[in-house]
PDB file of C-alpha atoms in Angstrom:
ATOM      1  CA  UNK A 273       0.007  -4.798 -12.617  1.00 46.00           C
ATOM      2  CA  UNK A 274       1.906  -7.805 -13.856  1.00 45.00           C
ATOM      3  CA  UNK A 275       0.708 -11.264 -13.117  1.00 47.00           C
ATOM      4  CA  UNK A 276       1.766 -12.110  -9.583  1.00 46.00           C
ATOM      5  CA  UNK A 277       2.516 -15.718 -10.522  1.00 44.00           C
ATOM      6  CA  UNK A 278       5.138 -14.406 -12.978  1.00 47.00           C
ATOM      7  CA  UNK A 279       6.530 -11.976 -10.429  1.00 44.00           C
ATOM      8  CA  UNK A 280       6.838 -14.601  -7.688  1.00 44.00           C
ATOM      9  CA  UNK A 281       8.985 -16.852  -9.836  1.00 43.00           C
ATOM     10  CA  UNK A 282      12.033 -15.162  -8.253  1.00 40.00           C
ATOM     11  CA  UNK A 283      13.271 -11.624  -7.309  1.00 41.00           C
ATOM     12  CA  UNK A 284      15.936  -9.570  -5.277  1.00 39.00           C
ATOM     13  CA  UNK A 285      19.086  -7.550  -5.424  1.00 39.00           C
ATOM     14  CA  UNK A 286      22.520  -8.928  -4.572  1.00 39.00           C
ATOM     15  CA  UNK A 287      22.833  -6.475  -1.705  1.00 37.00           C
ATOM     16  CA  UNK A 288      19.987  -8.294   0.065  1.00 39.00           C
ATOM     17  CA  UNK A 289      21.966 -11.493   0.552  1.00 39.00           C
ATOM     18  CA  UNK A 290      23.135 -12.266   4.070  1.00 38.00           C
ATOM     19  CA  UNK A 291      26.445 -13.559   2.720  1.00 39.00           C
ATOM     20  CA  UNK A 292      28.501 -12.728  -0.334  1.00 37.00           C
ATOM     21  CA  UNK A 293      27.494 -15.082  -3.162  1.00 41.00           C
ATOM     22  CA  UNK A 294      30.050 -17.044  -5.131  1.00 39.00           C
ATOM     23  CA  UNK A 295      29.985 -18.049  -8.761  1.00 37.00           C
ATOM     24  CA  UNK A 296      29.499 -21.686  -9.597  1.00 39.00           C
ATOM     25  CA  UNK A 297      32.945 -23.299 -10.005  1.00 40.00           C
ATOM     26  CA  UNK A 298      31.631 -25.626 -12.697  1.00 40.00           C
ATOM     27  CA  UNK A 299      30.974 -22.714 -15.024  1.00 37.00           C
ATOM     28  CA  UNK A 300      33.026 -19.532 -14.505  1.00 35.00           C
ATOM     29  CA  UNK A 301      30.656 -17.613 -16.752  1.00 31.00           C
ATOM     30  CA  UNK A 302      27.527 -18.759 -14.933  1.00 36.00           C
ATOM     31  CA  UNK A 303      25.434 -16.217 -13.063  1.00 38.00           C
ATOM     32  CA  UNK A 304      24.182 -18.875 -10.644  1.00 38.00           C
ATOM     33  CA  UNK A 305      24.727 -18.046  -6.987  1.00 40.00           C
ATOM     34  CA  UNK A 306      25.227 -20.600  -4.231  1.00 42.00           C
ATOM     35  CA  UNK A 307      22.965 -19.498  -1.399  1.00 45.00           C
ATOM     36  CA  UNK A 308      21.664 -21.940   1.156  1.00 45.00           C
ATOM     37  CA  UNK A 309      20.886 -25.414  -0.132  1.00 49.00           C
ATOM     38  CA  UNK A 310      19.439 -24.215  -3.426  1.00 61.00           C
ATOM     39  CA  UNK A 311      20.896 -22.129  -6.223  1.00 56.00           C
ATOM     40  CA  UNK A 312      19.577 -18.575  -6.581  1.00 61.00           C
ATOM     41  CA  UNK A 313      20.242 -16.436  -9.620  1.00 69.00           C
ATOM     42  CA  UNK A 314      20.397 -12.682  -9.903  1.00 75.00           C
ATOM     43  CA  UNK A 315      17.127 -12.878 -11.829  1.00 78.00           C
ATOM     44  CA  UNK A 316      15.534 -14.417  -8.722  1.00 75.00           C
ATOM     45  CA  UNK A 317      16.685 -11.521  -6.614  1.00 76.00           C
ATOM     46  CA  UNK A 318      15.503  -8.924  -9.117  1.00 82.00           C
ATOM     47  CA  UNK A 319      12.044 -10.478  -9.205  1.00 85.00           C
ATOM     48  CA  UNK A 320      11.772 -10.361  -5.430  1.00 84.00           C
ATOM     49  CA  UNK A 321      12.635  -6.653  -5.586  1.00 84.00           C
ATOM     50  CA  UNK A 322       9.956  -6.187  -8.240  1.00 89.00           C
ATOM     51  CA  UNK A 323       7.441  -7.990  -6.032  1.00 90.00           C
ATOM     52  CA  UNK A 324       8.249  -5.627  -3.183  1.00 89.00           C
ATOM     53  CA  UNK A 325       7.742  -2.603  -5.474  1.00 90.00           C
ATOM     54  CA  UNK A 326       4.367  -3.949  -6.590  1.00 92.00           C
ATOM     55  CA  UNK A 327       3.263  -4.578  -3.017  1.00 93.00           C
ATOM     56  CA  UNK A 328       4.345  -1.090  -1.936  1.00 92.00           C
ATOM     57  CA  UNK A 329       2.416   0.460  -4.809  1.00 94.00           C
ATOM     58  CA  UNK A 330      -0.692  -1.582  -4.041  1.00 94.00           C
ATOM     59  CA  UNK A 331      -0.453  -0.624  -0.385  1.00 94.00           C
ATOM     60  CA  UNK A 332      -0.270   3.065  -1.290  1.00 95.00           C
ATOM     61  CA  UNK A 333      -3.259   2.762  -3.636  1.00 96.00           C
ATOM     62  CA  UNK A 334      -5.320   0.998  -0.978  1.00 96.00           C
ATOM     63  CA  UNK A 335      -4.355   3.586   1.627  1.00 96.00           C
ATOM     64  CA  UNK A 336      -5.229   6.436  -0.749  1.00 96.00           C
ATOM     65  CA  UNK A 337      -8.643   4.886  -1.486  1.00 96.00           C
ATOM     66  CA  UNK A 338      -9.287   4.442   2.235  1.00 96.00           C
ATOM     67  CA  UNK A 339      -8.462   8.115   2.848  1.00 96.00           C
ATOM     68  CA  UNK A 340     -10.647   9.193  -0.076  1.00 96.00           C
ATOM     69  CA  UNK A 341     -13.724   7.270   1.054  1.00 97.00           C
ATOM     70  CA  UNK A 342     -13.054   8.190   4.660  1.00 96.00           C
ATOM     71  CA  UNK A 343     -13.072  11.886   3.758  1.00 96.00           C
ATOM     72  CA  UNK A 344     -16.482  11.584   2.115  1.00 96.00           C
ATOM     73  CA  UNK A 345     -17.776   9.498   5.013  1.00 96.00           C
ATOM     74  CA  UNK A 346     -16.879  12.203   7.544  1.00 96.00           C
ATOM     75  CA  UNK A 347     -18.154  14.947   5.238  1.00 95.00           C
ATOM     76  CA  UNK A 348     -21.589  13.339   5.372  1.00 95.00           C
ATOM     77  CA  UNK A 349     -21.562  11.964   8.916  1.00 95.00           C
ATOM     78  CA  UNK A 350     -20.624  15.114  10.814  1.00 95.00           C
ATOM     79  CA  UNK A 351     -23.357  17.328   9.242  1.00 94.00           C
ATOM     80  CA  UNK A 352     -25.865  14.518   9.772  1.00 94.00           C
ATOM     81  CA  UNK A 353     -25.071  14.447  13.494  1.00 95.00           C
ATOM     82  CA  UNK A 354     -25.281  18.237  13.765  1.00 95.00           C
ATOM     83  CA  UNK A 355     -28.569  18.448  11.861  1.00 94.00           C
ATOM     84  CA  UNK A 356     -30.181  15.627  13.827  1.00 93.00           C
ATOM     85  CA  UNK A 357     -29.173  17.259  17.095  1.00 94.00           C
ATOM     86  CA  UNK A 358     -30.476  20.631  15.905  1.00 92.00           C
ATOM     87  CA  UNK A 359     -33.856  19.094  15.011  1.00 91.00           C
ATOM     88  CA  UNK A 360     -34.175  17.609  18.487  1.00 90.00           C
ATOM     89  CA  UNK A 361     -33.224  20.871  20.207  1.00 91.00           C
ATOM     90  CA  UNK A 362     -35.433  23.068  18.026  1.00 88.00           C
ATOM     91  CA  UNK A 363     -38.371  20.715  18.486  1.00 86.00           C
ATOM     92  CA  UNK A 364     -38.065  21.145  22.249  1.00 85.00           C
ATOM     93  CA  UNK A 365     -37.470  24.911  22.544  1.00 86.00           C
ATOM     94  CA  UNK A 366     -39.268  26.425  19.531  1.00 83.00           C
ATOM     95  CA  UNK A 367     -42.416  28.330  20.515  1.00 79.00           C
ATOM     96  CA  UNK A 368     -45.552  26.916  18.916  1.00 76.00           C
ATOM     97  CA  UNK A 369     -47.852  29.885  19.469  1.00 76.00           C
ATOM     98  CA  UNK A 370     -48.289  32.954  17.351  1.00 72.00           C
ATOM     99  CA  UNK A 371     -46.638  33.647  14.002  1.00 74.00           C
ATOM    100  CA  UNK A 372     -43.456  31.738  14.863  1.00 78.00           C
ATOM    101  CA  UNK A 373     -45.220  28.375  14.983  1.00 81.00           C
ATOM    102  CA  UNK A 374     -45.422  27.966  11.188  1.00 83.00           C
ATOM    103  CA  UNK A 375     -41.807  29.021  10.659  1.00 84.00           C
ATOM    104  CA  UNK A 376     -40.688  26.568  13.339  1.00 84.00           C
ATOM    105  CA  UNK A 377     -42.545  23.653  11.776  1.00 86.00           C
ATOM    106  CA  UNK A 378     -41.132  24.468   8.323  1.00 88.00           C
ATOM    107  CA  UNK A 379     -37.577  24.796   9.656  1.00 89.00           C
ATOM    108  CA  UNK A 380     -37.699  21.549  11.603  1.00 90.00           C
ATOM    109  CA  UNK A 381     -39.259  19.724   8.650  1.00 91.00           C
ATOM    110  CA  UNK A 382     -36.573  20.941   6.249  1.00 94.00           C
ATOM    111  CA  UNK A 383     -33.779  19.982   8.628  1.00 93.00           C
ATOM    112  CA  UNK A 384     -35.311  16.559   9.161  1.00 92.00           C
ATOM    113  CA  UNK A 385     -35.617  16.028   5.411  1.00 94.00           C
ATOM    114  CA  UNK A 386     -31.991  17.062   4.897  1.00 95.00           C
ATOM    115  CA  UNK A 387     -30.847  14.627   7.584  1.00 93.00           C
ATOM    116  CA  UNK A 388     -32.841  11.874   5.869  1.00 94.00           C
ATOM    117  CA  UNK A 389     -31.214  12.627   2.508  1.00 95.00           C
ATOM    118  CA  UNK A 390     -27.731  12.543   4.015  1.00 94.00           C
ATOM    119  CA  UNK A 391     -28.454   9.235   5.748  1.00 92.00           C
ATOM    120  CA  UNK A 392     -29.772   7.788   2.486  1.00 94.00           C
ATOM    121  CA  UNK A 393     -26.610   8.905   0.651  1.00 94.00           C
ATOM    122  CA  UNK A 394     -24.456   7.199   3.258  1.00 92.00           C
ATOM    123  CA  UNK A 395     -26.384   3.949   2.822  1.00 92.00           C
ATOM    124  CA  UNK A 396     -26.291   4.238  -0.983  1.00 94.00           C
ATOM    125  CA  UNK A 397     -22.574   4.943  -1.473  1.00 93.00           C
ATOM    126  CA  UNK A 398     -21.383   2.865   1.516  1.00 94.00           C
ATOM    127  CA  UNK A 399     -18.449   5.135   2.218  1.00 95.00           C
ATOM    128  CA  UNK A 400     -17.853   3.694   5.681  1.00 94.00           C
ATOM    129  CA  UNK A 401     -17.700   0.063   4.561  1.00 95.00           C
ATOM    130  CA  UNK A 402     -15.372   0.916   1.656  1.00 95.00           C
ATOM    131  CA  UNK A 403     -13.136   2.910   3.963  1.00 96.00           C
ATOM    132  CA  UNK A 404     -12.875  -0.016   6.398  1.00 96.00           C
ATOM    133  CA  UNK A 405     -12.220  -2.534   3.597  1.00 96.00           C
ATOM    134  CA  UNK A 406      -9.399  -0.496   2.078  1.00 97.00           C
ATOM    135  CA  UNK A 407      -7.827   0.253   5.460  1.00 96.00           C
ATOM    136  CA  UNK A 408      -7.843  -3.466   6.262  1.00 96.00           C
ATOM    137  CA  UNK A 409      -6.398  -4.339   2.848  1.00 95.00           C
ATOM    138  CA  UNK A 410      -3.657  -1.726   3.236  1.00 95.00           C
ATOM    139  CA  UNK A 411      -2.715  -3.143   6.635  1.00 94.00           C
ATOM    140  CA  UNK A 412      -2.551  -6.679   5.261  1.00 94.00           C
ATOM    141  CA  UNK A 413      -0.350  -5.667   2.324  1.00 95.00           C
ATOM    142  CA  UNK A 414       1.890  -3.737   4.715  1.00 94.00           C
ATOM    143  CA  UNK A 415       2.341  -6.974   6.667  1.00 92.00           C
ATOM    144  CA  UNK A 416       3.429  -8.743   3.477  1.00 91.00           C
ATOM    145  CA  UNK A 417       5.977  -6.020   2.696  1.00 91.00           C
ATOM    146  CA  UNK A 418       7.313  -6.092   6.252  1.00 88.00           C
ATOM    147  CA  UNK A 419       7.711  -9.869   6.208  1.00 85.00           C
ATOM    148  CA  UNK A 420       9.543  -9.742   2.900  1.00 83.00           C
ATOM    149  CA  UNK A 421      11.796  -6.934   4.112  1.00 83.00           C
ATOM    150  CA  UNK A 422      12.762  -8.720   7.318  1.00 81.00           C
ATOM    151  CA  UNK A 423      13.401 -11.940   5.437  1.00 75.00           C
ATOM    152  CA  UNK A 424      15.722 -10.358   2.900  1.00 71.00           C
ATOM    153  CA  UNK A 425      17.417  -7.544   4.797  1.00 75.00           C
ATOM    154  CA  UNK A 426      17.344  -8.030   8.560  1.00 72.00           C
ATOM    155  CA  UNK A 427      18.026 -11.705   9.240  1.00 68.00           C
ATOM    156  CA  UNK A 428      21.307 -12.015  11.105  1.00 61.00           C
ATOM    157  CA  UNK A 429      23.688 -14.764  10.038  1.00 59.00           C
ATOM    158  CA  UNK A 430      21.015 -17.016   8.524  1.00 62.00           C
ATOM    159  CA  UNK A 431      20.939 -18.338   5.016  1.00 69.00           C
ATOM    160  CA  UNK A 432      17.747 -18.038   3.001  1.00 70.00           C
ATOM    161  CA  UNK A 433      17.289 -20.988   0.678  1.00 74.00           C
ATOM    162  CA  UNK A 434      15.373 -20.699  -2.542  1.00 79.00           C
ATOM    163  CA  UNK A 435      12.732 -23.166  -1.339  1.00 83.00           C
ATOM    164  CA  UNK A 436      12.126 -21.167   1.834  1.00 79.00           C
ATOM    165  CA  UNK A 437      11.826 -17.935  -0.106  1.00 80.00           C
ATOM    166  CA  UNK A 438       9.495 -19.484  -2.674  1.00 85.00           C
ATOM    167  CA  UNK A 439       7.284 -20.821   0.121  1.00 86.00           C
ATOM    168  CA  UNK A 440       6.987 -17.384   1.685  1.00 85.00           C
ATOM    169  CA  UNK A 441       6.238 -15.762  -1.663  1.00 88.00           C
ATOM    170  CA  UNK A 442       3.580 -18.389  -2.388  1.00 90.00           C
ATOM    171  CA  UNK A 443       1.969 -17.535   0.960  1.00 91.00           C
ATOM    172  CA  UNK A 444       2.031 -13.841   0.032  1.00 92.00           C
ATOM    173  CA  UNK A 445       0.364 -14.680  -3.282  1.00 91.00           C
ATOM    174  CA  UNK A 446      -2.441 -16.594  -1.544  1.00 93.00           C
ATOM    175  CA  UNK A 447      -3.039 -13.764   0.944  1.00 92.00           C
ATOM    176  CA  UNK A 448      -2.995 -11.159  -1.805  1.00 92.00           C
ATOM    177  CA  UNK A 449      -5.556 -13.098  -3.832  1.00 93.00           C
ATOM    178  CA  UNK A 450      -7.746 -13.236  -0.740  1.00 93.00           C
ATOM    179  CA  UNK A 451      -7.377  -9.479  -0.233  1.00 93.00           C
ATOM    180  CA  UNK A 452      -8.327  -8.800  -3.855  1.00 91.00           C
ATOM    181  CA  UNK A 453     -11.535 -10.812  -3.507  1.00 92.00           C
ATOM    182  CA  UNK A 454     -12.646  -8.572  -0.623  1.00 93.00           C
ATOM    183  CA  UNK A 455     -11.635  -5.228  -2.146  1.00 94.00           C
ATOM    184  CA  UNK A 456     -14.250  -3.484  -4.334  1.00 93.00           C
ATOM    185  CA  UNK A 457     -13.277  -2.341  -7.838  1.00 93.00           C
ATOM    186  CA  UNK A 458     -11.043   0.738  -7.866  1.00 95.00           C
ATOM    187  CA  UNK A 459     -11.913   3.513 -10.335  1.00 94.00           C
ATOM    188  CA  UNK A 460      -9.129   4.425 -12.724  1.00 95.00           C
ATOM    189  CA  UNK A 461      -9.010   7.975 -11.378  1.00 94.00           C
ATOM    190  CA  UNK A 462      -8.347   6.720  -7.846  1.00 94.00           C
ATOM    191  CA  UNK A 463      -5.782   4.225  -9.090  1.00 95.00           C
ATOM    192  CA  UNK A 464      -3.859   6.907 -10.977  1.00 95.00           C
ATOM    193  CA  UNK A 465      -4.029   9.254  -8.001  1.00 95.00           C
ATOM    194  CA  UNK A 466      -2.688   6.492  -5.761  1.00 94.00           C
ATOM    195  CA  UNK A 467       0.158   5.810  -8.221  1.00 94.00           C
ATOM    196  CA  UNK A 468       1.052   9.510  -8.210  1.00 95.00           C
ATOM    197  CA  UNK A 469       1.133   9.393  -4.421  1.00 93.00           C
ATOM    198  CA  UNK A 470       3.465   6.389  -4.598  1.00 92.00           C
ATOM    199  CA  UNK A 471       5.757   8.315  -6.969  1.00 93.00           C
ATOM    200  CA  UNK A 472       6.080  11.062  -4.370  1.00 93.00           C
ATOM    201  CA  UNK A 473       6.780   8.482  -1.674  1.00 91.00           C
ATOM    202  CA  UNK A 474       9.491   6.922  -3.855  1.00 90.00           C
ATOM    203  CA  UNK A 475      11.283  10.274  -4.011  1.00 92.00           C
ATOM    204  CA  UNK A 476      11.011  10.626  -0.235  1.00 91.00           C
ATOM    205  CA  UNK A 477      12.439   7.131   0.295  1.00 87.00           C
ATOM    206  CA  UNK A 478      15.312   7.891  -2.078  1.00 88.00           C
ATOM    207  CA  UNK A 479      16.204  11.090  -0.199  1.00 88.00           C
ATOM    208  CA  UNK A 480      16.037   9.322   3.143  1.00 87.00           C
ATOM    209  CA  UNK A 481      18.282   6.541   1.832  1.00 82.00           C
ATOM    210  CA  UNK A 482      20.845   9.167   0.796  1.00 85.00           C
ATOM    211  CA  UNK A 483      20.761  10.747   4.264  1.00 82.00           C
ATOM    212  CA  UNK A 484      21.645   7.392   5.809  1.00 76.00           C
ATOM    213  CA  UNK A 485      24.999   7.375   3.985  1.00 70.00           C
ATOM    214  CA  UNK A 486      27.877   8.734   6.059  1.00 49.00           C
ATOM    215  CA  UNK A 487      29.847  11.546   4.389  1.00 51.00           C
ATOM    216  CA  UNK A 488      33.247  10.781   2.892  1.00 45.00           C
ATOM    217  CA  UNK A 489      36.007  11.287   5.430  1.00 45.00           C
ATOM    218  CA  UNK A 490      39.223  13.211   4.983  1.00 43.00           C
ATOM    219  CA  UNK A 491      41.073  10.044   4.099  1.00 44.00           C
ATOM    220  CA  UNK A 492      38.763   9.536   1.132  1.00 44.00           C
ATOM    221  CA  UNK A 493      37.094   6.436   2.556  1.00 44.00           C
ATOM    222  CA  UNK A 494      33.407   6.355   3.260  1.00 42.00           C
ATOM    223  CA  UNK A 495      31.494   4.214   5.770  1.00 42.00           C
ATOM    224  CA  UNK A 496      27.814   3.545   5.345  1.00 41.00           C
ATOM    225  CA  UNK A 497      25.591   3.159   8.361  1.00 41.00           C
ATOM    226  CA  UNK A 498      22.873   1.775   6.162  1.00 42.00           C
ATOM    227  CA  UNK A 499      23.310   1.016   2.500  1.00 42.00           C
ATOM    228  CA  UNK A 500      20.808   2.494   0.062  1.00 44.00           C
ATOM    229  CA  UNK A 501      17.815   0.348  -0.643  1.00 50.00           C
ATOM    230  CA  UNK A 502      19.098  -2.157  -3.225  1.00 43.00           C
ATOM    231  CA  UNK A 503      15.665  -2.481  -4.745  1.00 49.00           C
ATOM    232  CA  UNK A 504      15.262   1.244  -5.223  1.00 49.00           C
ATOM    233  CA  UNK A 505      13.039   2.011  -8.228  1.00 47.00           C
ATOM    234  CA  UNK A 506      15.877   4.050  -9.716  1.00 46.00           C
ATOM    235  CA  UNK A 507      17.843   0.831 -10.079  1.00 45.00           C
ATOM    236  CA  UNK A 508      15.021  -0.883 -11.946  1.00 46.00           C
ATOM    237  CA  UNK A 509      12.770   1.714 -13.648  1.00 45.00           C
ATOM    238  CA  UNK A 510      11.245  -0.889 -15.942  1.00 46.00           C
ATOM    239  CA  UNK A 511       9.906  -2.790 -12.955  1.00 45.00           C
ATOM    240  CA  UNK A 512       8.131   0.323 -11.710  1.00 48.00           C
ATOM    241  CA  UNK A 513       6.684   1.228 -15.095  1.00 50.00           C
ATOM    242  CA  UNK A 514       5.423  -2.322 -15.625  1.00 49.00           C
ATOM    243  CA  UNK A 515       3.340  -2.127 -12.446  1.00 50.00           C
ATOM    244  CA  UNK A 516       1.468   1.019 -13.478  1.00 56.00           C
ATOM    245  CA  UNK A 517      -1.555  -0.903 -14.776  1.00 54.00           C
ATOM    246  CA  UNK A 518      -4.566  -1.521 -12.504  1.00 57.00           C
ATOM    247  CA  UNK A 519      -5.472  -5.154 -12.072  1.00 53.00           C
TER     248      UNK A 519
END
């Protein structure tokens, strides 16, 4: 994934602005936009959109890793509980006289040894702790994405200055660096699987965005309830491809 300091320099799409931008009168060919007290360029808006794509991908990867480790945790925990309970029950009800005594001792010993091996595997691979870490990281990244989305798309009648946006992005960078220090290394296989999951989610988001567009009326005019996501990966495929490297 690209360096976050480079990404946070500036980013967004023009559809995210609360008001229609105007070109600088001093230079009719300038791409500078007057927005708030500071000037924001289209490059700033595109970089914010790229940041949101990177955060969404990282969130999906973290969530996929949490599900992966959680699956293995439950695969080992549930049999361990069943086997431990069976050992306790068999130890209480198994007859210890006659020919069945030896078979009972062997069975209970084998079950106890199996439960010990499973418990040792849980302690060795630490599936539970990794699951909790990745779930927490996914929740934190989701909060960053939500804050960025509300700032750029859902603020009513308020101007977003470049300084305010840069301050929020700098806070996201600090939180993301903190998250990365707590997250264990991600194997390449899990990272690629998480990226494939994000690709499927991108297609789902694109279809849902299309469903939010009202059909064209008989008069030929169309009215959109909700405009398509301006930072859709289809609008900036290079930004998506550039984030396909694990960091």
